[in-house]
Each structure stands twice: as structure tokens, then as C-alpha cells.
Tab-separated table of C-alpha atoms and ligand atoms in Angstrom:
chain	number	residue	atom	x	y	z
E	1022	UNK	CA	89.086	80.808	108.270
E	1023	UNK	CA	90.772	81.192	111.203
E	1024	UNK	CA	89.382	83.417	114.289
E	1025	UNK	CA	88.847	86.960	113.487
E	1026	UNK	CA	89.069	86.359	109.761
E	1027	UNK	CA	86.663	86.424	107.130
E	1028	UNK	CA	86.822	85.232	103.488
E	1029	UNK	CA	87.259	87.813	101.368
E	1030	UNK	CA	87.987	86.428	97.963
E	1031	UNK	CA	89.750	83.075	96.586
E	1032	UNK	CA	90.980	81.422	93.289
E	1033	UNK	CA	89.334	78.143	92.562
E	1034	UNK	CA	92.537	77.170	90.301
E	1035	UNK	CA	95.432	79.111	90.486
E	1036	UNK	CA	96.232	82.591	90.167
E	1037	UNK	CA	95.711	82.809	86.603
E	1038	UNK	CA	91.278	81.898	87.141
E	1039	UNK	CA	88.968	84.695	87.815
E	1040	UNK	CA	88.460	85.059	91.672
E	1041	UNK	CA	85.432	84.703	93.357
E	1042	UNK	CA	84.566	86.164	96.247
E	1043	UNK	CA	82.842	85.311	99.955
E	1044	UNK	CA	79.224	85.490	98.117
E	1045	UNK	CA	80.674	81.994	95.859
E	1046	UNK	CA	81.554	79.964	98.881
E	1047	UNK	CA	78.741	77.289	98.136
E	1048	UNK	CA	79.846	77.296	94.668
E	1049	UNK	CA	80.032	73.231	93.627
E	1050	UNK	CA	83.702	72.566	92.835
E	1051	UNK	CA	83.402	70.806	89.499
E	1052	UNK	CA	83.847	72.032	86.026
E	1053	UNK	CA	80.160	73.112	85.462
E	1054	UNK	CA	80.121	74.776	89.503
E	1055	UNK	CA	82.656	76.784	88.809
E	1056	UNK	CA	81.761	77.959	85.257
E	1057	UNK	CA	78.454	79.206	86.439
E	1058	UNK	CA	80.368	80.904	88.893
E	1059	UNK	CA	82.407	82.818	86.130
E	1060	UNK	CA	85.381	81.316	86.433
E	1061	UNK	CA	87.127	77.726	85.444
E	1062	UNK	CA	89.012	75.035	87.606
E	1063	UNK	CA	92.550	75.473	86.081
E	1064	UNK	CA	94.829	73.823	88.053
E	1065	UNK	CA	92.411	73.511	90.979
E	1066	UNK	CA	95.354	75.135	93.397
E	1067	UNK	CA	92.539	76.767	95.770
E	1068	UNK	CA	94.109	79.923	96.668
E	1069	UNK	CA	91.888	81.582	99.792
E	1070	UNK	CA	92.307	85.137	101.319
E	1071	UNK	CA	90.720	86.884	104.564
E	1072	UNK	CA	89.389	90.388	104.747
E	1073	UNK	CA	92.888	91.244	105.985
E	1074	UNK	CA	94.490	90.459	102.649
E	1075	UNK	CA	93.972	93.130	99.752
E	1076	UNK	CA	93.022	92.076	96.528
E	1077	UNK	CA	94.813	95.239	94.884
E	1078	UNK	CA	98.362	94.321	96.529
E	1079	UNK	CA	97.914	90.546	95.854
E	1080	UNK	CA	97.048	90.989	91.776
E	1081	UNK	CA	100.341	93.533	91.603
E	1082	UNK	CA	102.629	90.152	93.379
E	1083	UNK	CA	101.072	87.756	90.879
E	1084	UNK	CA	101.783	90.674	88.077
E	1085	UNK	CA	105.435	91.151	89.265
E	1086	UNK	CA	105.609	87.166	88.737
E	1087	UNK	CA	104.127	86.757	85.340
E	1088	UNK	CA	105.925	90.174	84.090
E	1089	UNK	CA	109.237	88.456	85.143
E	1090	UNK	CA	108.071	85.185	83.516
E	1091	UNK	CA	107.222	87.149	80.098
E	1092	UNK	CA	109.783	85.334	77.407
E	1093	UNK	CA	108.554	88.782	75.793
E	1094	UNK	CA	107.936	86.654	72.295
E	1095	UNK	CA	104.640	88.368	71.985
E	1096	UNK	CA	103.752	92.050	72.160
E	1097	UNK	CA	100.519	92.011	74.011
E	1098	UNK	CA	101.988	89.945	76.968
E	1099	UNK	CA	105.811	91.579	77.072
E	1100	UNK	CA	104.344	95.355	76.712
E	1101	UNK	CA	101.231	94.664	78.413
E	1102	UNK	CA	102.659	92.753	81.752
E	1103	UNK	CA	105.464	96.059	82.145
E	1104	UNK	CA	102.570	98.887	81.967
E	1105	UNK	CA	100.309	97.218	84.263
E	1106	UNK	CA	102.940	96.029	86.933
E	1107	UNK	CA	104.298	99.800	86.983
E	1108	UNK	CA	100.509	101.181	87.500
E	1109	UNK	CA	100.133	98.494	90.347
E	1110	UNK	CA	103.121	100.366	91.997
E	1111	UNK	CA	101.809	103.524	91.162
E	1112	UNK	CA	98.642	102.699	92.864
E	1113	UNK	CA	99.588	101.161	95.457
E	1114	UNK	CA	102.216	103.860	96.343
E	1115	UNK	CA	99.514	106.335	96.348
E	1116	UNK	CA	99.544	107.627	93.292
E	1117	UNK	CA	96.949	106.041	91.165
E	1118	UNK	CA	94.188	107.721	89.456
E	1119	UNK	CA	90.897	106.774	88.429
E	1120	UNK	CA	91.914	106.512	84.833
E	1121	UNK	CA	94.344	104.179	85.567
E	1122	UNK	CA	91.613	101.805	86.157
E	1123	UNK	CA	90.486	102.220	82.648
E	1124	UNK	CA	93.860	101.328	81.194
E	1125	UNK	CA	94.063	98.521	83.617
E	1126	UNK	CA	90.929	97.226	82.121
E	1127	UNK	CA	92.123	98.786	78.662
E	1128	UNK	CA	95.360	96.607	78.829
E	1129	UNK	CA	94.366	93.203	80.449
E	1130	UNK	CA	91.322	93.246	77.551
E	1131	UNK	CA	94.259	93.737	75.322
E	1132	UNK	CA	96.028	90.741	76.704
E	1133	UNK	CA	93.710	88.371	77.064
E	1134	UNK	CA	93.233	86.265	73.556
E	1135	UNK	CA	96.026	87.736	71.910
E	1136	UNK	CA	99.124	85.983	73.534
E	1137	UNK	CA	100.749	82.631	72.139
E	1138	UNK	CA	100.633	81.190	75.300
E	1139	UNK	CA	98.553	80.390	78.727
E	1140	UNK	CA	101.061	83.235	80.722
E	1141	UNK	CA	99.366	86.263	79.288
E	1142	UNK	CA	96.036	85.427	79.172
E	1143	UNK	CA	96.840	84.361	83.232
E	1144	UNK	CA	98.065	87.548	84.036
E	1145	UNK	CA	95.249	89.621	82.698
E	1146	UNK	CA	93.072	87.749	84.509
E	1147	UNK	CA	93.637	88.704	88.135
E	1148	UNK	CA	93.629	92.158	86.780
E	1149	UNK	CA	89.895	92.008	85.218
E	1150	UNK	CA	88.160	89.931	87.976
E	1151	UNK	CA	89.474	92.021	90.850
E	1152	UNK	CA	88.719	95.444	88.898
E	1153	UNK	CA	84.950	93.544	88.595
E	1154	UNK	CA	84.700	92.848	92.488
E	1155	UNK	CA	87.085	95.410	94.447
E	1156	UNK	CA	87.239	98.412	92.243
E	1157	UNK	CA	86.363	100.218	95.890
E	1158	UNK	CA	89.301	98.473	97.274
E	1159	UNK	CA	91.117	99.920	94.055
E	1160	UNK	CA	89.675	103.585	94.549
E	1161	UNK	CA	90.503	103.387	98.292
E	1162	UNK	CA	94.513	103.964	97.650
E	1163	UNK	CA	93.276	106.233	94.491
E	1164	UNK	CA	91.074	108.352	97.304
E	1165	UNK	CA	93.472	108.004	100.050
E	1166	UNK	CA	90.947	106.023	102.094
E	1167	UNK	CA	93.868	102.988	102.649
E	1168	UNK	CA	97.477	103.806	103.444
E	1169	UNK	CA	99.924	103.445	100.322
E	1170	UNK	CA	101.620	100.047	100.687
E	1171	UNK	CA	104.474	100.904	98.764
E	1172	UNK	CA	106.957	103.362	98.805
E	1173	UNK	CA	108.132	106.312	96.450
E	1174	UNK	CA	111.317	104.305	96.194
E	1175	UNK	CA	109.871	101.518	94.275
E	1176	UNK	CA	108.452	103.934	91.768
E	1177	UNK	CA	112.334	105.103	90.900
E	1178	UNK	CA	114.416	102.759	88.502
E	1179	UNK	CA	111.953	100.127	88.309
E	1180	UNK	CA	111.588	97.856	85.730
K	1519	LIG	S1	102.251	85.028	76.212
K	1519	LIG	FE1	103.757	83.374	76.428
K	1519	LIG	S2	104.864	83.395	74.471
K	1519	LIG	FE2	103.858	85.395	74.647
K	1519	LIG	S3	105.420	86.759	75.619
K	1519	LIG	FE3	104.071	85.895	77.240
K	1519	LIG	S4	105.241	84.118	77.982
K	1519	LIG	FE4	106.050	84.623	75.955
């Protein structure tokens, strides 16, 4: 990491693999490593974040790309990807409640396994690992302990 930064979580293959976090760095980097690490290789396009990145505000980008990338063939993925991108915002605009971690959870479960293709189960996935390791990151916009980092306008007409 560079000076001043410390690892804070990281993707061993993409977006789309459960993240690990700073206590994984001497995780082995081959298929079985990473498995016992609870996650996969995927693509093995290492994605690596400081403790000045938020895990909260990065799984809402990677939502806003996979609900734009929804063909919207299947139910679980089309429906799914629109509620949880607008509770990101609603979150992260400081106006997320604790229940809305439950139908986070609720909704990527409902995702994962029950899409045609690789895109939904990918998007639920951020979603359920960073609820697993960060749910205090989560509750910190929910609690008002870290500033909103979006504003009311991007709760209005969004869609
Ligand atoms: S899971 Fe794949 S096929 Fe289904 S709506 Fe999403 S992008 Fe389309």
C-alpha cells in the first residue's frame, strides 16, 4: 500500500468474488487458497482497497454497473439489481435503516442461484460479503457516524 494506507479489503477475481479483507492477506493465490478463504479466483483481476476507500460506496458503483448491464431477461436479476442499487443510494445519502440491511441480504440471497447468467449471481455477491465483513461500516451512514456520500438529489428521479 502506499504510505499512510492500509489494506482494508480486496477482490481476489473481479468484482463479482466475495472480498476478503486485511486478515486474508497471506491467503495462497491458487484455486484451493482462495476457496478456503471463502471466496474463488474468477477472473483473477486483483482488485485492492485502503482504509480510505469504503466498502459500502464501492459495492453501490459495482451495483450501478451490473443494474445497467441487467438485459432484464430474468426476474431475480432485473428486479433484484433496481431495489438494491436504490437502497445503496438511500444509504449512502443518509437515509438507510437497519432493516434495509435485511432486505439487502433478503434480495442478494434471492439473486444468487436463480439468474440465467454469471451477471446476477456477480452482483449479489459484493452485496453479501461486504454485509458479512463491514456491516459497521454499513450502520455507520445508518447511525450517522460517517457523512452521507450522496446527495438528496440522487434519491429524486432515479432509476
Ligand atoms: S442474470 Fe443475465 S440473463 Fe438474467 S437478467 Fe441478468 S443479465 Fe440478463
Amino acid at each position: 500500500m502506499q504510505p499512510g494506507h492500509n489494506l482494508k479489503f480486496w477482490t481476489p477475481g473481479g468484482s463479482s468474488t466475495p472480498l476478503l479483507t486485511a486478515e486474508h492477506i497471506d491467503t495462497a493465490m491458487d484455486f484451493e487458497g482462495v476457496a478456503a478463504a471463502g471466496s474463488i479466483l474468477g477472473t483473477t483481476a486483483m482488485q485492492i482497497f485502503s482504509d480510505q476507500d469504503c466498502p459500502v460506496y464501492n459495492t453501490w458503483r459495482w451495483l450501478e454497473f451490473y443494474h445497467h448491464e441487467s438485459c432484464g431477461k430474468c426476474t431475480p436479476c432485473r428486479e433484484g439489481n433496481y431495489w438494491m442499487v436504490r437502497t445503496y443510494r438511500r444509504i449512502l445519502a443518509g437515509h438507510g435503516t437497519v432493516a434495509d440491511l435485511d432486505t439487502l441480504q433478503d434480495t442478494a440471497d434471492n439473486i444468487f442461484g436463480r439468474s440465467f447468467c454469471g451477471l446476477g449471481d456477480g452482483a449479489a455477491t459484493p452485496v453479501v460479503s461486504t454485509l458479512k465483513w463491514f456491516r459497521d461500516d454499513y450502520l455507520g451512514y445508518i447511525e450517522g457516524r460517517t457523512a452521507p456520500r450522496l446527495s438528496e438529489k440522487s434519491l429524486v428521479g432515479a432509476h
